Amino acid sequence: KHELSTQPIEKSFYIESNLIKSLTKNEVKQLRNQDGIIIRGKHIQKPILEWNQLGLPNEIFQILQANKFNSPTPIQCESLPNIMSGNDLIGVAKTGSGKTIAFLLPLFRHLLSNITNITDSKTFLGSSPRAIILTPTRELSIQIGKSAQPFADKLGLKIVKCYGGISISKQINELKRGCDILIGTPGRIIDLLCTNSGRILRLSYVSFLVMDEADRMLDLGFEPQIIDILSNLRNDRQSLLFSATFPIKIQTIARKILKDPIEIIIGNKNKVNENITNSFHVVDKNDEKMAILLKTLGTCNTEREKILIFMEKQKSCDEMVNKLISRGYAVMSLHGGKDQYEREGIIKDLRDGIINILVATSIASRGLDINGLNMVINYDAPSHREDYVHRVGRTGRGINHGEAITFLIKDLEDRKAYEICQVVDKPDSKIVEMSEKWINRPREESNNGDGDGNVNNNNNKGFIYGFSGHGLERLESIRNEAQ
Ligand code: ADP
Ligand code: MG
């Protein structure tokens, strides 16, 4: 392990604007109630309402404008002033709500003000990044890298991405050329920490940590690696954790890793984005699905719309691809069985519209943000509610509308129907019926080791939540009144 850097770090940059200052406690409370925002912790900042209330450097502001991000989303409004005041933070918000920008802006602000003197011994050959972003999957690392790159370019900072599945030597070479921001998956980062007896990657200068999609990282069993990585970072760092769901597991690990975090929970913790229409086909047998799928595809404009089809197994993905190709569709599959270059190429082809249909397993899809993807089809229904939320969350991103269609097999998949009912607003009667059958199942069945039927975990408090920023509109009107 490397000696920890002791140079002081600056974490607090936020100065509340007069307008925000003028909001009364009651007004803020009302706004948060309206958007279903729960916020807990010490020294909580009021939300901002516009980008210019953050005192961001002009370079950052310009990129937001170039992206047409006209106003911050609710999670951004709430988390940015709190993070930029130097707090650790847990941000929980549905997929597609803009969490990436919520951590990237403070990260860049932090790096700009903390120009660290990195002292290298002669034997050290690699990089000492100052910020690190951990992600569960390589695809998500790539995607965050893409969002961050324009900022890094403008500010003269170097990003290196480190994930498994491709040769480590290329990543070592990149690290030898320097790195300010490391984005990667825990496994590969651990490998790089050990490479060349620790002379390639040193994390003792890291003063800014982000864990994105923390729920998924834990699902994938990364906890030991995460703990290991964190023991290499500065103790006085700022740490952020983002997640779409907030299970107990996350709460426990967050308590271990973060210091006095502010918690921001937007919307009903584990629910599907309200921009998404959820519909269901209950079939008697698996064989019946294909005809319905083809009929559905027939009604889509597959030239323009992008469609993501989820299947349980790698093999069935590939079989499906063959069937669809023979019917003239431009389609590929994405799953853990493909090597990394191939996977990146496939995602790029979908982005560029070279293919319009992707058939994937859950694991390959996490965090994917693909423009124009407006339909998700669960050909095989997911087993867990979180998985449902994440799968369908590939569509309906930003202000766009999305459509999710799920196949369920009668009698066999009542439990899956039950899981889905926990996360979908007003599910249709067919699956409610299946769900009730599961709840009222004979006792022996409930003890048969299914493992995850935490029946009383329905946190439906009827929250209003949304990307469109109900709160923003309200704040806007308050501001107009104030003027
Ligand atoms: P999450 O991580 O919460 O699932 P992302 O950060 O991937 O969501 O953002 C979802 C989409 O919303 C992306 O396409 C992103 O570019 C867009 N987006 C983010 N912030 C804004 C904003 N303030 N205004 C408009 N679009 C935004
Ligand atoms: Mg995200």
Coordinates of C-alpha atoms and ligand atoms in Angstrom, one line a residue:
K1 CA 0.0 0.0 0.0
H2 CA 1.1 3.5 -0.8
E3 CA 1.5 6.2 1.8
L4 CA -1.6 8.4 1.9
S5 CA -1.3 12.0 0.7
T6 CA -1.6 14.6 3.4
Q7 CA -2.0 17.7 1.3
P8 CA -5.2 19.5 2.5
I9 CA -8.2 19.1 0.2
E10 CA -10.9 21.6 -0.5
K11 CA -14.4 20.2 -0.7
S12 CA -16.7 23.1 -0.2
F13 CA -17.5 25.4 -3.1
Y14 CA -21.2 26.1 -2.9
I15 CA -22.4 29.6 -2.1
E16 CA -26.2 29.9 -1.9
S17 CA -27.7 32.5 -4.2
N18 CA -30.0 35.2 -2.8
L19 CA -33.0 33.7 -4.5
I20 CA -32.5 30.3 -2.9
K21 CA -31.8 32.0 0.4
S22 CA -35.2 33.6 0.2
L23 CA -37.1 30.4 0.0
T24 CA -38.7 29.7 3.3
K25 CA -38.4 26.3 5.1
N26 CA -42.0 25.7 4.5
E27 CA -41.8 26.3 0.8
V28 CA -38.9 24.0 0.5
K29 CA -40.8 21.3 2.4
Q30 CA -43.8 21.7 0.2
L31 CA -41.7 21.4 -2.9
R32 CA -40.1 18.2 -1.7
N33 CA -43.4 16.7 -0.7
Q34 CA -44.8 17.4 -4.2
D35 CA -42.0 15.6 -5.9
G36 CA -41.8 12.8 -3.4
I37 CA -38.4 13.8 -2.2
I38 CA -37.0 12.5 1.1
I39 CA -33.9 14.1 2.3
R40 CA -32.1 13.2 5.5
G41 CA -28.8 14.3 7.2
K42 CA -27.0 17.2 8.8
H43 CA -26.6 20.6 7.2
I44 CA -28.9 20.0 4.3
Q45 CA -28.9 22.6 1.5
K46 CA -32.0 23.8 -0.2
P47 CA -32.4 22.6 -3.8
I48 CA -31.2 24.8 -6.6
L49 CA -33.5 25.7 -9.5
E50 CA -31.1 26.6 -12.2
W51 CA -27.6 25.8 -13.3
N52 CA -26.4 29.3 -12.7
Q53 CA -27.1 29.0 -9.0
L54 CA -24.1 26.6 -8.6
G55 CA -21.3 29.0 -9.4
L56 CA -20.0 26.6 -12.0
P57 CA -17.0 27.5 -14.1
N58 CA -18.0 28.7 -17.6
E59 CA -16.4 25.7 -19.4
I60 CA -18.8 23.3 -17.5
F61 CA -21.8 25.6 -18.1
Q62 CA -21.1 25.6 -21.9
I63 CA -21.1 21.9 -22.1
L64 CA -24.5 21.7 -20.3
Q65 CA -25.8 24.2 -22.8
A66 CA -24.3 22.3 -25.8
N67 CA -26.1 19.2 -24.5
K68 CA -29.4 21.2 -24.3
F69 CA -29.6 20.3 -20.6
N70 CA -31.7 23.4 -20.0
S71 CA -32.5 22.9 -16.4
P72 CA -31.3 20.5 -13.7
T73 CA -33.5 17.4 -13.0
P74 CA -34.8 16.9 -9.4
I75 CA -32.0 14.6 -8.3
Q76 CA -29.6 17.2 -9.7
C77 CA -31.4 20.1 -8.0
E78 CA -31.2 18.4 -4.7
S79 CA -27.8 16.7 -4.8
L80 CA -25.6 19.3 -6.5
P81 CA -25.7 21.9 -3.7
N82 CA -25.2 19.3 -1.1
I83 CA -22.3 17.6 -2.8
M84 CA -20.7 20.9 -3.6
S85 CA -20.8 21.8 0.0
G86 CA -18.5 19.0 0.7
N87 CA -20.8 16.3 2.0
D88 CA -20.8 12.6 1.4
L89 CA -24.1 11.7 -0.2
I90 CA -26.4 8.8 -1.1
G91 CA -28.6 9.5 -4.1
V92 CA -31.4 7.2 -4.9
A93 CA -33.5 8.0 -7.9
K94 CA -35.2 6.0 -10.7
T95 CA -33.2 5.1 -13.8
G96 CA -33.0 7.9 -16.4
S97 CA -33.3 10.7 -13.8
G98 CA -29.9 12.2 -14.5
K99 CA -27.7 10.8 -11.8
T100 CA -24.6 10.9 -13.9
I101 CA -24.5 14.6 -14.2
A102 CA -25.3 14.9 -10.5
F103 CA -21.9 13.4 -9.7
L104 CA -19.9 14.5 -12.7
L105 CA -20.3 18.2 -12.1
P106 CA -19.1 18.2 -8.5
L107 CA -16.3 15.8 -9.5
F108 CA -14.9 18.2 -12.0
R109 CA -15.4 21.2 -9.7
H110 CA -13.5 19.3 -7.0
L111 CA -10.6 18.5 -9.3
L112 CA -10.3 22.0 -10.6
S113 CA -9.8 23.4 -7.1
N114 CA -7.5 20.6 -5.8
I115 CA -4.4 20.8 -7.9
T116 CA -2.4 18.2 -6.0
N117 CA 1.3 18.0 -6.0
I118 CA 1.9 14.4 -6.8
T119 CA 5.3 13.3 -5.8
D120 CA 6.6 10.3 -7.7
S121 CA 9.5 8.1 -6.6
K122 CA 11.7 6.9 -9.3
T123 CA 10.3 3.4 -9.1
F124 CA 6.7 4.5 -9.7
L125 CA 5.8 4.2 -13.4
G126 CA 2.1 4.7 -13.5
S127 CA -0.7 7.0 -12.5
S128 CA -2.1 8.6 -9.4
P129 CA -5.6 9.5 -10.2
R130 CA -7.4 12.0 -8.0
A131 CA -11.0 10.8 -8.6
I132 CA -12.4 7.4 -9.1
I133 CA -15.8 6.2 -10.3
L134 CA -16.7 2.6 -9.6
T135 CA -19.3 0.9 -11.8
P136 CA -20.7 -2.7 -11.8
T137 CA -20.2 -3.2 -15.6
R138 CA -17.8 -2.3 -18.3
E139 CA -20.6 -0.9 -20.4
L140 CA -21.5 1.6 -17.7
S141 CA -17.8 2.6 -17.4
I142 CA -17.7 3.3 -21.1
Q143 CA -20.9 5.2 -20.9
I144 CA -19.9 7.4 -18.0
G145 CA -16.6 8.0 -19.7
K146 CA -18.5 9.2 -22.7
S147 CA -20.5 11.7 -20.7
A148 CA -17.4 12.9 -18.8
Q149 CA -15.1 13.2 -21.8
P150 CA -16.3 16.6 -23.1
F151 CA -15.8 18.1 -19.6
A152 CA -12.4 16.5 -19.2
D153 CA -11.3 17.8 -22.6
K154 CA -12.4 21.3 -21.9
L155 CA -10.7 21.3 -18.5
G156 CA -7.5 19.5 -19.6
L157 CA -8.1 16.4 -17.4
K158 CA -7.3 12.8 -18.3
I159 CA -9.8 10.0 -18.0
V160 CA -8.7 6.3 -18.0
K161 CA -11.2 3.5 -18.1
C162 CA -10.3 0.2 -16.6
Y163 CA -12.5 -2.8 -17.0
G164 CA -12.2 -6.5 -17.5
G165 CA -12.7 -8.4 -20.7
I166 CA -10.1 -6.7 -22.7
S167 CA -6.3 -6.9 -22.5
I168 CA -4.9 -5.4 -19.3
S169 CA -1.7 -4.3 -21.1
K170 CA -3.4 -1.5 -23.0
Q171 CA -4.8 -0.2 -19.8
I172 CA -1.4 -0.3 -18.2
N173 CA 0.1 1.6 -21.0
E174 CA -2.6 4.2 -20.7
L175 CA -2.0 4.5 -17.0
K176 CA 1.7 5.1 -17.7
R177 CA 0.7 8.1 -19.6
G178 CA -1.2 9.6 -16.7
C179 CA -4.7 9.7 -15.3
D180 CA -6.8 12.2 -13.3
I181 CA -10.0 10.3 -13.3
L182 CA -10.2 6.6 -13.2
I183 CA -13.5 4.9 -14.2
G184 CA -13.7 1.2 -13.9
T185 CA -15.1 -2.0 -12.5
P186 CA -13.8 -3.2 -9.1
G187 CA -12.3 -6.5 -10.3
R188 CA -10.0 -4.9 -12.9
I189 CA -9.0 -2.0 -10.7
I190 CA -7.9 -4.5 -8.1
D191 CA -5.8 -6.3 -10.7
L192 CA -4.2 -3.1 -11.7
L193 CA -3.4 -2.1 -8.1
C194 CA -1.4 -5.3 -7.9
T195 CA 0.2 -5.0 -11.3
N196 CA 4.0 -4.6 -11.2
S197 CA 4.0 -4.6 -7.4
G198 CA 1.8 -1.5 -7.2
R199 CA 3.9 0.6 -9.5
I200 CA 1.2 1.2 -12.1
L201 CA -1.8 2.4 -10.2
R202 CA -1.8 4.3 -7.0
L203 CA -5.0 5.4 -5.3
S204 CA -3.5 7.3 -2.3
Y205 CA -4.2 10.6 -3.9
V206 CA -7.9 9.9 -4.6
S207 CA -10.0 12.5 -2.8
F208 CA -13.2 12.0 -4.7
L209 CA -15.0 8.7 -4.9
V210 CA -18.2 7.8 -6.8
M211 CA -19.9 4.4 -6.6
D212 CA -22.5 4.3 -9.4
E213 CA -25.3 1.7 -9.5
A214 CA -24.2 0.5 -6.1
D215 CA -27.1 -1.8 -5.9
R216 CA -25.9 -3.7 -8.9
M217 CA -22.3 -3.8 -7.7
L218 CA -23.5 -5.5 -4.6
D219 CA -25.7 -7.9 -6.5
L220 CA -22.6 -8.9 -8.5
G221 CA -20.8 -9.6 -5.3
F222 CA -18.3 -6.8 -5.5
E223 CA -18.4 -5.8 -1.9
P224 CA -15.0 -7.3 -0.8
Q225 CA -13.3 -5.7 -3.8
I226 CA -14.9 -2.4 -3.1
I227 CA -13.8 -2.5 0.5
D228 CA -10.3 -3.4 -0.6
I229 CA -10.2 -0.5 -3.1
L230 CA -11.5 2.0 -0.6
S231 CA -8.8 1.1 1.9
N232 CA -6.3 2.6 -0.6
L233 CA -8.0 6.0 -0.9
R234 CA -7.5 9.1 1.2
N235 CA -9.5 8.9 4.4
D236 CA -10.6 12.5 4.1
R237 CA -12.0 12.0 0.7
Q238 CA -15.5 12.9 -0.4
S239 CA -17.6 9.8 -1.2
L240 CA -20.8 9.6 -3.2
L241 CA -23.1 6.6 -3.8
F242 CA -25.8 6.4 -6.4
S243 CA -28.4 3.8 -6.9
A244 CA -31.7 3.3 -8.5
T245 CA -33.0 1.1 -5.6
F246 CA -32.3 1.3 -1.9
P247 CA -32.3 -2.2 -0.4
I248 CA -31.0 -2.8 3.1
K249 CA -27.8 -4.2 1.7
I250 CA -27.0 -0.8 0.3
Q251 CA -27.9 1.0 3.5
T252 CA -25.5 -1.2 5.4
I253 CA -22.6 -0.8 3.2
A254 CA -23.2 2.9 2.8
R255 CA -23.0 3.3 6.6
K256 CA -19.6 1.6 6.5
I257 CA -18.1 3.6 3.7
L258 CA -19.6 7.1 3.8
K259 CA -19.1 9.7 6.5
D260 CA -22.3 11.4 7.8
P261 CA -23.9 11.1 4.4
I262 CA -26.8 13.2 3.3
E263 CA -29.5 10.8 1.9
I264 CA -31.7 11.9 -1.0
I265 CA -34.4 9.6 -2.1
I266 CA -36.5 10.7 -4.9
G267 CA -39.8 9.1 -5.8
N268 CA -40.9 5.8 -4.5
K269 CA -37.6 4.0 -3.8
N270 CA -37.9 1.0 -6.1
K271 CA -40.3 1.9 -8.7
V272 CA -40.5 2.0 -12.5
N273 CA -40.2 5.4 -14.2
E274 CA -43.6 6.9 -14.8
N275 CA -42.7 7.8 -18.4
I276 CA -42.9 4.1 -19.2
T277 CA -46.1 2.2 -20.2
N278 CA -46.1 -1.3 -18.8
S279 CA -48.1 -3.9 -20.6
F280 CA -48.3 -7.7 -20.3
H281 CA -49.0 -10.8 -22.3
V282 CA -50.0 -13.8 -20.3
V283 CA -49.4 -16.9 -22.3
D284 CA -50.1 -20.6 -21.6
K285 CA -46.9 -21.9 -23.0
N286 CA -43.5 -20.5 -23.9
D287 CA -44.1 -21.5 -27.6
E288 CA -46.8 -18.9 -27.9
K289 CA -44.5 -16.0 -27.3
M290 CA -42.9 -15.9 -30.7
A291 CA -46.0 -15.2 -32.7
I292 CA -47.0 -12.3 -30.4
L293 CA -43.5 -10.9 -30.6
L294 CA -43.5 -11.0 -34.4
K295 CA -46.9 -9.3 -34.4
T296 CA -45.6 -6.6 -32.1
L297 CA -42.5 -6.0 -34.2
G298 CA -44.8 -5.8 -37.2
T299 CA -46.5 -2.8 -35.7
C300 CA -43.3 -1.0 -35.0
N301 CA -41.4 1.2 -37.3
T302 CA -38.2 -0.8 -37.0
E303 CA -36.4 1.6 -39.3
R304 CA -36.6 4.3 -36.8
E305 CA -37.4 2.8 -33.4
K306 CA -35.0 0.8 -31.4
I307 CA -36.1 -2.2 -29.5
L308 CA -34.4 -4.2 -26.7
I309 CA -35.5 -7.8 -26.2
F310 CA -34.5 -9.5 -22.9
M311 CA -34.0 -13.2 -22.6
E312 CA -32.9 -15.4 -19.8
K313 CA -30.1 -17.3 -21.4
Q314 CA -27.3 -16.5 -23.8
K315 CA -28.2 -19.4 -26.0
S316 CA -31.8 -18.3 -26.4
C317 CA -30.6 -14.8 -27.3
D318 CA -28.5 -16.2 -30.2
E319 CA -31.4 -18.4 -31.4
M320 CA -33.7 -15.4 -31.3
V321 CA -31.2 -13.4 -33.4
N322 CA -31.2 -16.1 -36.1
K323 CA -35.0 -16.2 -36.2
L324 CA -35.3 -12.5 -36.5
I325 CA -32.6 -12.2 -39.1
S326 CA -34.3 -14.8 -41.2
R327 CA -37.3 -12.4 -41.1
G328 CA -35.3 -9.5 -42.3
Y329 CA -34.7 -7.6 -39.1
A330 CA -31.4 -5.9 -38.4
V331 CA -30.6 -7.5 -35.0
M332 CA -27.7 -8.6 -32.8
S333 CA -27.3 -10.2 -29.4
L334 CA -25.5 -8.9 -26.4
H335 CA -24.6 -11.1 -23.5
G336 CA -21.7 -12.1 -21.2
G337 CA -20.6 -14.8 -23.7
K338 CA -19.4 -12.1 -26.2
D339 CA -15.9 -10.6 -25.8
Q340 CA -15.5 -7.1 -24.9
Y341 CA -14.6 -5.6 -28.3
E342 CA -17.6 -7.3 -29.8
R343 CA -19.9 -6.0 -27.0
E344 CA -18.7 -2.4 -27.6
G345 CA -19.1 -2.7 -31.3
I346 CA -22.7 -4.0 -30.9
I347 CA -23.7 -1.1 -28.6
K348 CA -22.2 1.3 -31.0
D349 CA -24.1 -0.3 -33.9
L350 CA -27.3 0.1 -32.0
R351 CA -26.5 3.7 -31.1
D352 CA -25.7 4.5 -34.7
G353 CA -28.8 2.7 -36.0
I354 CA -27.0 0.1 -38.0
I355 CA -29.1 -2.4 -36.0
N356 CA -32.4 -1.5 -34.5
I357 CA -33.1 -4.6 -32.4
L358 CA -30.9 -5.9 -29.6
V359 CA -31.5 -9.2 -27.9
A360 CA -29.8 -9.3 -24.5
T361 CA -29.5 -10.8 -21.1
S362 CA -30.0 -8.6 -18.1
I363 CA -26.4 -8.5 -17.2
A364 CA -25.4 -6.9 -20.5
S365 CA -27.9 -4.1 -20.2
R366 CA -27.3 -2.4 -17.0
G367 CA -27.0 1.4 -17.2
L368 CA -27.2 1.5 -21.0
D369 CA -28.5 4.8 -22.2
I370 CA -29.3 4.6 -25.9
N371 CA -31.0 7.4 -27.7
G372 CA -34.3 6.5 -29.5
L373 CA -34.7 3.2 -27.6
N374 CA -38.4 3.3 -27.0
M375 CA -39.4 -0.3 -26.5
V376 CA -38.3 -3.0 -24.1
I377 CA -39.7 -6.5 -24.5
N378 CA -39.2 -8.9 -21.7
Y379 CA -39.5 -12.1 -23.7
D380 CA -38.5 -14.0 -20.6
A381 CA -39.8 -12.1 -17.6
P382 CA -37.2 -11.1 -15.0
S383 CA -37.2 -12.9 -11.6
H384 CA -36.8 -9.9 -9.4
R385 CA -38.5 -6.5 -9.1
E386 CA -35.1 -4.7 -9.2
D387 CA -34.3 -6.4 -12.5
Y388 CA -37.6 -5.3 -13.9
V389 CA -37.0 -1.7 -13.0
H390 CA -33.6 -1.8 -14.5
R391 CA -34.5 -3.6 -17.7
V392 CA -37.5 -1.3 -18.5
G393 CA -35.4 1.7 -17.4
R394 CA -33.4 1.3 -20.6
T395 CA -36.3 3.1 -22.2
G396 CA -38.3 6.2 -21.2
R397 CA -35.1 8.0 -20.5
G398 CA -34.9 11.8 -20.0
I399 CA -38.2 13.3 -21.1
N400 CA -38.9 10.5 -23.6
H401 CA -41.8 8.1 -23.4
G402 CA -41.0 4.4 -23.3
E403 CA -42.9 1.2 -23.7
A404 CA -42.3 -2.0 -21.8
I405 CA -44.0 -5.3 -22.8
T406 CA -43.6 -8.4 -20.7
F407 CA -44.5 -12.0 -21.4
L408 CA -45.6 -14.1 -18.4
I409 CA -46.4 -17.8 -18.4
K410 CA -49.7 -18.7 -16.8
D411 CA -49.4 -20.6 -13.5
L412 CA -45.6 -21.0 -13.8
E413 CA -44.7 -17.3 -13.3
D414 CA -47.0 -16.1 -10.6
R415 CA -44.1 -15.1 -8.5
K416 CA -42.6 -13.0 -11.2
A417 CA -46.0 -11.3 -11.7
Y418 CA -46.0 -10.6 -7.9
E419 CA -42.5 -9.1 -8.1
I420 CA -43.5 -6.9 -11.0
C421 CA -46.7 -5.7 -9.2
Q422 CA -44.4 -4.3 -6.5
V423 CA -42.8 -1.9 -8.8
V424 CA -45.4 -1.0 -11.4
D425 CA -48.0 1.7 -10.9
K426 CA -51.5 0.3 -11.6
P427 CA -50.5 -3.0 -13.1
D428 CA -53.2 -4.5 -15.3
S429 CA -55.7 -7.0 -13.9
K430 CA -54.2 -10.1 -15.5
I431 CA -51.0 -9.8 -13.6
V432 CA -52.6 -8.6 -10.4
E433 CA -54.5 -11.8 -10.6
M434 CA -51.4 -13.9 -11.0
S435 CA -49.7 -11.9 -8.2
E436 CA -52.6 -12.6 -5.8
K437 CA -52.5 -16.2 -6.6
W438 CA -48.9 -16.1 -5.5
I439 CA -49.6 -14.3 -2.3
N440 CA -52.5 -16.7 -1.5
R441 CA -50.5 -19.8 -2.5
P442 CA -50.7 -22.8 -0.1
R443 CA -48.4 -22.5 2.8
E444 CA -46.0 -25.3 1.9
E445 CA -45.2 -23.6 -1.3
S446 CA -44.2 -20.4 0.5
N447 CA -41.6 -22.3 2.5
N448 CA -40.0 -24.0 -0.5
G449 CA -36.9 -22.0 -0.4
D450 CA -37.7 -19.5 -3.0
G451 CA -35.8 -17.1 -0.9
D452 CA -36.8 -13.6 -1.8
G453 CA -40.5 -13.3 -1.3
N454 CA -40.4 -10.4 1.1
V455 CA -44.1 -9.9 0.8
N456 CA -44.5 -7.0 3.1
N457 CA -42.0 -4.8 1.3
N458 CA -44.5 -2.9 -0.7
N459 CA -43.5 0.7 -0.2
N460 CA -46.2 2.2 -2.3
K461 CA -46.7 5.6 -0.7
G462 CA -48.1 7.0 -3.9
F463 CA -45.3 9.5 -4.5
I464 CA -45.4 11.8 -7.5
Y465 CA -42.0 11.7 -9.1
G466 CA -40.6 12.7 -12.3
F467 CA -37.8 13.9 -14.5
S468 CA -39.9 16.7 -15.9
G469 CA -39.4 18.5 -12.7
H470 CA -42.7 19.3 -11.0
G471 CA -40.6 20.9 -8.3
L472 CA -38.8 23.0 -10.9
E473 CA -42.0 24.5 -12.1
R474 CA -43.1 25.2 -8.6
L475 CA -39.8 26.8 -7.7
E476 CA -40.0 28.8 -10.9
S477 CA -43.3 30.3 -10.0
I478 CA -42.1 31.0 -6.5
R479 CA -39.2 32.8 -8.0
N480 CA -41.4 34.9 -10.2
E481 CA -43.5 35.8 -7.3
A482 CA -40.5 36.8 -5.3
Q483 CA -39.4 39.2 -8.0
Ligands
ADP1 P1 -29.5 7.7 -14.5 O1 -28.1 7.5 -14.2 O2 -30.2 8.3 -13.4 O3 -30.2 6.4 -14.9 P2 -28.5 9.2 -16.7 O4 -27.5 10.1 -15.9 O5 -28.0 8.1 -17.5 O6 -29.6 8.7 -15.7 O7 -29.4 10.3 -17.6 C1 -30.5 9.9 -18.4 C2 -30.6 10.7 -19.6 O8 -31.0 12.1 -19.3 C3 -29.3 10.9 -20.4 O9 -29.5 10.7 -21.7 C4 -28.8 12.3 -20.0 O10 -28.1 12.8 -21.1 C5 -30.1 13.0 -19.9 N1 -30.0 14.2 -18.9 C6 -29.3 14.2 -17.8 N2 -29.5 15.4 -17.2 C7 -30.3 16.1 -17.9 C8 -30.9 17.5 -17.8 N3 -30.6 18.2 -16.8 N4 -31.7 17.8 -18.8 C9 -32.0 17.0 -19.8 N5 -31.5 15.8 -20.0 C10 -30.7 15.3 -19.1
MG2 MG -26.8 5.9 -14.2

